[in-house]
PDB file of C-alpha atoms in Angstrom:
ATOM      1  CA  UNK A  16      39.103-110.978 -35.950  1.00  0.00           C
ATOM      2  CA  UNK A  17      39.384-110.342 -31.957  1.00  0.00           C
ATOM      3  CA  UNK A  18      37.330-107.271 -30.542  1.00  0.00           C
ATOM      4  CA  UNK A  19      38.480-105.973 -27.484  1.00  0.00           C
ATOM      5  CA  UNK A  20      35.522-104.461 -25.017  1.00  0.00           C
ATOM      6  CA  UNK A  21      36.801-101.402 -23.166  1.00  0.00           C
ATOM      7  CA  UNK A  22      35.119-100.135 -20.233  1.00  0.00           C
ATOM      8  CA  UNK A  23      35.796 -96.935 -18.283  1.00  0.00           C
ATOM      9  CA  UNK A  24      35.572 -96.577 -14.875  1.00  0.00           C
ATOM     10  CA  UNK A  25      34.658 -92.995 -13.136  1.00  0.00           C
ATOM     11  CA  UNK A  26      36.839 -92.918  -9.946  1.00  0.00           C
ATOM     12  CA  UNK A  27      34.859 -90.716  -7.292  1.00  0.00           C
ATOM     13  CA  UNK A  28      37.068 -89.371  -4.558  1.00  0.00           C
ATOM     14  CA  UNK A  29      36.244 -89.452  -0.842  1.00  0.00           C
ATOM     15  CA  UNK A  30      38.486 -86.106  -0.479  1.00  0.00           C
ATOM     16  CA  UNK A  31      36.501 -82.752   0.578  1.00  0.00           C
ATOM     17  CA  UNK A  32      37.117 -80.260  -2.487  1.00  0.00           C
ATOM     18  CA  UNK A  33      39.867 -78.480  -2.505  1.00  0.00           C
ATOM     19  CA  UNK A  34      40.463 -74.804  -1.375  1.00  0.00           C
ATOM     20  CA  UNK A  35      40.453 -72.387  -4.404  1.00  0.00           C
ATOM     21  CA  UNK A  36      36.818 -74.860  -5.383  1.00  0.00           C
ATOM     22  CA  UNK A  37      35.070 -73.660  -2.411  1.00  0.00           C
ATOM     23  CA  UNK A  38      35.993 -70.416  -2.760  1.00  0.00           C
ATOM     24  CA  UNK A  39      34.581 -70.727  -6.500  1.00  0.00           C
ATOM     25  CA  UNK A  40      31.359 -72.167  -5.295  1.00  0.00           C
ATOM     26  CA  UNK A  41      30.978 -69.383  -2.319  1.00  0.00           C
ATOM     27  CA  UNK A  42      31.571 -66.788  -5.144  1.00  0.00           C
ATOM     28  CA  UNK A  43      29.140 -67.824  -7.438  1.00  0.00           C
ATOM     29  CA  UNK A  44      26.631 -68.865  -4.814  1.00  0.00           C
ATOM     30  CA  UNK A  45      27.007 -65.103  -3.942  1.00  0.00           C
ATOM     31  CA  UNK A  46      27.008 -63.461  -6.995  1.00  0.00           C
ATOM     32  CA  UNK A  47      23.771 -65.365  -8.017  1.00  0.00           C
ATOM     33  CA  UNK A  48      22.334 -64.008  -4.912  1.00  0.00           C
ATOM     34  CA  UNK A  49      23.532 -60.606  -5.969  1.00  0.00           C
ATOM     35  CA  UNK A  50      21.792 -61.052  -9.471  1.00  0.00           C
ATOM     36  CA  UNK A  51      18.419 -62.314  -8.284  1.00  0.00           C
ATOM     37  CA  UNK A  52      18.065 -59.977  -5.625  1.00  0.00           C
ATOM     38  CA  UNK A  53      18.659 -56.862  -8.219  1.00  0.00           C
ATOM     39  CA  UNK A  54      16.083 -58.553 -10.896  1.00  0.00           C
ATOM     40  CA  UNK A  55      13.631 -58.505  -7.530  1.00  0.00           C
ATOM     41  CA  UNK A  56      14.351 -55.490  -6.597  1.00  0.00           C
ATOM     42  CA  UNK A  57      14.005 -54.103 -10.369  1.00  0.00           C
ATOM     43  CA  UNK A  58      11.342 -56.582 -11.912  1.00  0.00           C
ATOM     44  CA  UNK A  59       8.419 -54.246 -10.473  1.00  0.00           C
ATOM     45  CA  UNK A  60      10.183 -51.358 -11.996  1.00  0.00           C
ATOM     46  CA  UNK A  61      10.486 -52.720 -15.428  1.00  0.00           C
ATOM     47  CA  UNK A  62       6.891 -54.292 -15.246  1.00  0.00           C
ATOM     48  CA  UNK A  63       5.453 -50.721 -14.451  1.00  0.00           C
ATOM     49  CA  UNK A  64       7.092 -49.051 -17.234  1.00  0.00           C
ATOM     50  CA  UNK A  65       6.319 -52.175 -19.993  1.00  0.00           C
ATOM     51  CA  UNK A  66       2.620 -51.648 -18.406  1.00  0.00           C
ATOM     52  CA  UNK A  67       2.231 -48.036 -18.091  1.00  0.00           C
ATOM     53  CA  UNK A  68      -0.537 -45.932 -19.665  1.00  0.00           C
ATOM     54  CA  UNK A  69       1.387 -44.498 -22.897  1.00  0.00           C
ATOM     55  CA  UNK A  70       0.182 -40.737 -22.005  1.00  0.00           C
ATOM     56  CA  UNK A  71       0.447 -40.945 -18.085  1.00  0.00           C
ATOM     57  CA  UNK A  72       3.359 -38.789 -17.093  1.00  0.00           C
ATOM     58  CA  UNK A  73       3.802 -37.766 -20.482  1.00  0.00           C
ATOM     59  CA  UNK A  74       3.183 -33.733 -21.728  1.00  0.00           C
ATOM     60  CA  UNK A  75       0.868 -32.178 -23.079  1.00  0.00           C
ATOM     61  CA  UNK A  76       2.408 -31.407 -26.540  1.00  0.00           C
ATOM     62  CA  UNK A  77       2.745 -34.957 -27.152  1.00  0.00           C
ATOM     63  CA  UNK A  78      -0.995 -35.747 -26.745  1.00  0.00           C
ATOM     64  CA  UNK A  79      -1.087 -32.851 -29.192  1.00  0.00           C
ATOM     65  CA  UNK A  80       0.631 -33.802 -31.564  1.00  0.00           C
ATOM     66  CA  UNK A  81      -0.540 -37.820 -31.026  1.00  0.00           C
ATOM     67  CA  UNK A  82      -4.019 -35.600 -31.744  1.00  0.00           C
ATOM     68  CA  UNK A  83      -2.590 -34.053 -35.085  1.00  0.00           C
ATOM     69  CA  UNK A  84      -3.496 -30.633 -33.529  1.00  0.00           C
ATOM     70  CA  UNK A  85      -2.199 -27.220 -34.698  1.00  0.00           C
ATOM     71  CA  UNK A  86      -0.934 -24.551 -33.002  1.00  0.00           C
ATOM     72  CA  UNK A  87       0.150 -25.885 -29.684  1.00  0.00           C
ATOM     73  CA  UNK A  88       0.561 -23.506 -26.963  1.00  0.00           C
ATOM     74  CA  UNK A  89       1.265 -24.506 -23.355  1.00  0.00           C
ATOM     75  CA  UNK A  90      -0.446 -22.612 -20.667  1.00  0.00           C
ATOM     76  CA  UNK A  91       1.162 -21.354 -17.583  1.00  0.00           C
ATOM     77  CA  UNK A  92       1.286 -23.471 -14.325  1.00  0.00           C
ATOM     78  CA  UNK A  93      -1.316 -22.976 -12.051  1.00  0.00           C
ATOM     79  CA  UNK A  94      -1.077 -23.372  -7.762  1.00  0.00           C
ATOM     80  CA  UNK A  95      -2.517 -26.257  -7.763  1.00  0.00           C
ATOM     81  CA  UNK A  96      -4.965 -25.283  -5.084  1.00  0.00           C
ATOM     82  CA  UNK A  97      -7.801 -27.540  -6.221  1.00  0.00           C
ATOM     83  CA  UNK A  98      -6.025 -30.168  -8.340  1.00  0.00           C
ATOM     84  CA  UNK A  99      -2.575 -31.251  -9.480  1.00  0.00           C
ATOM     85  CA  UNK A 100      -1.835 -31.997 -12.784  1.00  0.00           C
ATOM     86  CA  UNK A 101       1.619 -32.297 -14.803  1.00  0.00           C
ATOM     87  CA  UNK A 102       1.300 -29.695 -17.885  1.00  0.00           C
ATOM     88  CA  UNK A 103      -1.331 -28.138 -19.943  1.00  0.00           C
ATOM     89  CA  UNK A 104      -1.974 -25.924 -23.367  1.00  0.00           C
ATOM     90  CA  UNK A 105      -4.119 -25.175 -26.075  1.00  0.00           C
ATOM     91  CA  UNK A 106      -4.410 -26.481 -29.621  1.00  0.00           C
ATOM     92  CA  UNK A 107      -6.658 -26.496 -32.736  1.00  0.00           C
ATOM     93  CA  UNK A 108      -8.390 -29.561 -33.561  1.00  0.00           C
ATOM     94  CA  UNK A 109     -10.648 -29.005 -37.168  1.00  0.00           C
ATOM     95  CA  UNK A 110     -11.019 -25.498 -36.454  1.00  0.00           C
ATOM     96  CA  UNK A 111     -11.741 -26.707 -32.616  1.00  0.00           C
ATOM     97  CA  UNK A 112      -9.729 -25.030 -30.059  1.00  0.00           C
ATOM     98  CA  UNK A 113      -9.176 -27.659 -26.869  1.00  0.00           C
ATOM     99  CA  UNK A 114      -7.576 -27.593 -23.668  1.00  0.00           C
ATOM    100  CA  UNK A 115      -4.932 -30.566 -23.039  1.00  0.00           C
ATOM    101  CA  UNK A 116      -4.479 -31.358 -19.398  1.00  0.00           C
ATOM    102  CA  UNK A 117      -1.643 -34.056 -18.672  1.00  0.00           C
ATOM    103  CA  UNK A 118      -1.267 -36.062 -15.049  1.00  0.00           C
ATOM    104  CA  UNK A 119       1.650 -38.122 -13.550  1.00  0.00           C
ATOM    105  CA  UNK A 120      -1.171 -40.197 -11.633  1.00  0.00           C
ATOM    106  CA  UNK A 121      -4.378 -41.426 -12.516  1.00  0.00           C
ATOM    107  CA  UNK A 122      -5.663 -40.325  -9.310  1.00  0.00           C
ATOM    108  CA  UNK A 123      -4.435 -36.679 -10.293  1.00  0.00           C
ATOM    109  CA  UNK A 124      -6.712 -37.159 -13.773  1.00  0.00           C
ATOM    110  CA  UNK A 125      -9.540 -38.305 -11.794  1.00  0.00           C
ATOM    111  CA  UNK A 126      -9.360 -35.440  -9.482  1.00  0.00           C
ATOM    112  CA  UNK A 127      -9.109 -33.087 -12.557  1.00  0.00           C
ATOM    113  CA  UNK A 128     -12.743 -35.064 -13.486  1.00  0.00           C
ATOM    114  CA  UNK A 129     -14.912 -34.238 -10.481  1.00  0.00           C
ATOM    115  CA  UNK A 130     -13.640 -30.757 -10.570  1.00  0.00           C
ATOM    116  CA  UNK A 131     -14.847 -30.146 -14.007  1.00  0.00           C
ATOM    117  CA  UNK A 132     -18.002 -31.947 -13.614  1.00  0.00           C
ATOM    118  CA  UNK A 133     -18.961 -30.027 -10.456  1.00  0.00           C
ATOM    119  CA  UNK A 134     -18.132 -26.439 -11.905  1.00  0.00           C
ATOM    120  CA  UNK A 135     -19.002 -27.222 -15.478  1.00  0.00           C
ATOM    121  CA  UNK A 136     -22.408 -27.555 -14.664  1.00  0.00           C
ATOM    122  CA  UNK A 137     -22.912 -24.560 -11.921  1.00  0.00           C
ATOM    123  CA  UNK A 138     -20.804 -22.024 -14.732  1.00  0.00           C
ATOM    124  CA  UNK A 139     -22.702 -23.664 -17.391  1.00  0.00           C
ATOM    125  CA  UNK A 140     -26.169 -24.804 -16.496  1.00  0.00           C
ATOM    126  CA  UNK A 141     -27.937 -24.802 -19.962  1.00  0.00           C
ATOM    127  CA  UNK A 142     -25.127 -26.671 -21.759  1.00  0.00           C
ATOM    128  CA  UNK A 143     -27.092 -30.336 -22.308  1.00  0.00           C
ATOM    129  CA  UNK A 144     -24.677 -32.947 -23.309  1.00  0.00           C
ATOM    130  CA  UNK A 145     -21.297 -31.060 -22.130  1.00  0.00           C
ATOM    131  CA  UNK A 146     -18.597 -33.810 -22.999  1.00  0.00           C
ATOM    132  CA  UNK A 147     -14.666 -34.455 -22.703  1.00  0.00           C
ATOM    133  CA  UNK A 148     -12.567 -36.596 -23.788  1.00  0.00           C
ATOM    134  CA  UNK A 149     -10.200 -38.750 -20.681  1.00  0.00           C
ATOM    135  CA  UNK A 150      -7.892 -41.735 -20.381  1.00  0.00           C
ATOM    136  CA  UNK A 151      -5.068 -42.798 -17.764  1.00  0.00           C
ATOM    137  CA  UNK A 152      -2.779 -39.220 -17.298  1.00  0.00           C
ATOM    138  CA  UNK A 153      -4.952 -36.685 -19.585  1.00  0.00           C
ATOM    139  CA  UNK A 154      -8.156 -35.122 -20.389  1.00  0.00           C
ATOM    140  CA  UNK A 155      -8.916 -33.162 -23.581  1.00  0.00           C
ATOM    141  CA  UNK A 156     -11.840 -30.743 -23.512  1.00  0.00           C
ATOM    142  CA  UNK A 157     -13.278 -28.402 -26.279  1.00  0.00           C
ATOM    143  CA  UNK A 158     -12.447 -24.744 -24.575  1.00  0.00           C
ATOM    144  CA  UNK A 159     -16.151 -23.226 -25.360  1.00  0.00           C
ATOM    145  CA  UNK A 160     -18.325 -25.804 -25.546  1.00  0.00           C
ATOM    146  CA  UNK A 161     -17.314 -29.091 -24.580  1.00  0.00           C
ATOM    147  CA  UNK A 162     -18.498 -31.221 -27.625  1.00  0.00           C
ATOM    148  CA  UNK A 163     -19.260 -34.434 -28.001  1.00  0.00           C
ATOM    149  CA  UNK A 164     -17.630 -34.626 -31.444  1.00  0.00           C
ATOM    150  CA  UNK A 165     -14.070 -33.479 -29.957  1.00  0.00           C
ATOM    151  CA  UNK A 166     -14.189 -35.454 -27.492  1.00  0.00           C
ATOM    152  CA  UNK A 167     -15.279 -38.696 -29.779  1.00  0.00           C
ATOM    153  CA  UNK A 168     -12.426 -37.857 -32.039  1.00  0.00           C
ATOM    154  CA  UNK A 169      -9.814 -36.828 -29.404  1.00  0.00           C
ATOM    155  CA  UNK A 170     -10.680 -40.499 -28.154  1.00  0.00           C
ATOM    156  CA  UNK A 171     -10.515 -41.995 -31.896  1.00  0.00           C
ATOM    157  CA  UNK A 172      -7.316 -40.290 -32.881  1.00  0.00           C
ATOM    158  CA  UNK A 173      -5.296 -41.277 -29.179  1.00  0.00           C
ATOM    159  CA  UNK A 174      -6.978 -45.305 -29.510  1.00  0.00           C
ATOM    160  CA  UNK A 175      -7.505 -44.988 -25.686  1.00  0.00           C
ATOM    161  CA  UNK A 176      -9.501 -43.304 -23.050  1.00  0.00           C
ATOM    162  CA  UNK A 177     -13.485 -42.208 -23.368  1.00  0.00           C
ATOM    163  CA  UNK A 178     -15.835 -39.538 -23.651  1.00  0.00           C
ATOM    164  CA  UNK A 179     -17.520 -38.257 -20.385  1.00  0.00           C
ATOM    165  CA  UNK A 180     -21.078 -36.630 -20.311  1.00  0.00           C
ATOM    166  CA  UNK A 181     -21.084 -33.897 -17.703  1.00  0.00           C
ATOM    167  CA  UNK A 182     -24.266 -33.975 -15.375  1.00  0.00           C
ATOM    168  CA  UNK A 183     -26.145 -30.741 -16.627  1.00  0.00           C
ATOM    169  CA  UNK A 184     -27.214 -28.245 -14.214  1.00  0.00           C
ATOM    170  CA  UNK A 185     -30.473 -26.299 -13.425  1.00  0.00           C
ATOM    171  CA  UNK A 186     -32.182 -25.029 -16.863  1.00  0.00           C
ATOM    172  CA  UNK A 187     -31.751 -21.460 -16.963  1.00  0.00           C
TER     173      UNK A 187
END
């Protein structure tokens, strides 16, 4: 028996591409341009929001009910003379009532923070121990007394943010 060997031979031509190719590669070349320069322009934007603080931006009901509070109501805008914040409103937290205070920026929460902890202590100056509760875009605070135990829990129940011990003022 006689095998025959076959061999192929790949035949490269010397001829520029054709017409309707170089439109092809033209169009793709600029439609891949088109389709990185979107994911650039939107990568940062997707990033942000896979990275963003889950309550930042968010209202105050949902940190409510994230809190397992009862009787949510939300309190009336204010001018936002002093600080800014995005919504706010009461609830009941084991017989606790607390004030929920929402931000769109962390820089609006932080804000909220030095305001409370320099009139806290001139309104307040016996209260030893005044705490609240904070994390990126909200602060929960007991409304009478600022507790330490609300403000433990409120951190506990959310799994983010910590309590804050307010300098105490002048004994009375």
């Amino acid at each position: 028996m006689t095998t025959i060997e076959t061999h192929t031979v790949d035949v490269i031509a010397d001829e520029p591409p054709t017409r309707g190719r170089k439109s092809r590669l033209v169009l793709g070349a600029v439609a891949l341009a088109a389709v990185a320069g979107v994911a650039g322009w939107q990568a940062p934007r997707v990033v942000d929001e896979l990275t963003r603080p889950p309550y930042l931006g968010a209202d105050a009901d949902k940190v409510a009910a994230d809190l397992g509070c009862d009787n949510y109501t939300q309190a009336a805008k204010h001018t936002d003379a002093v600080y800014t914040y995005r919504d706010q409103g009461t609830c009941t937290i084991n017989g606790v009532v607390v004030t929920i205070t929402t931000f769109d920026r962390t820089t609006d929460g932080e804000t909220f923070a030095a305001v409370m902890e320099a009139v806290v202590p001139v309104l307040h100056p016996t209260w030893r121990g005044a705490t609240y509760a904070a994390g990126a875009g909200w602060n929960v605070a007991d409304a009478r007394n600022l507790t330490p135990e609300i403000a433990e829990l409120a951190v506990q129940r959310l799994g983010t943010g910590a309590t804050h011990v307010i300098p105490a003022g002048a004994a009375a």
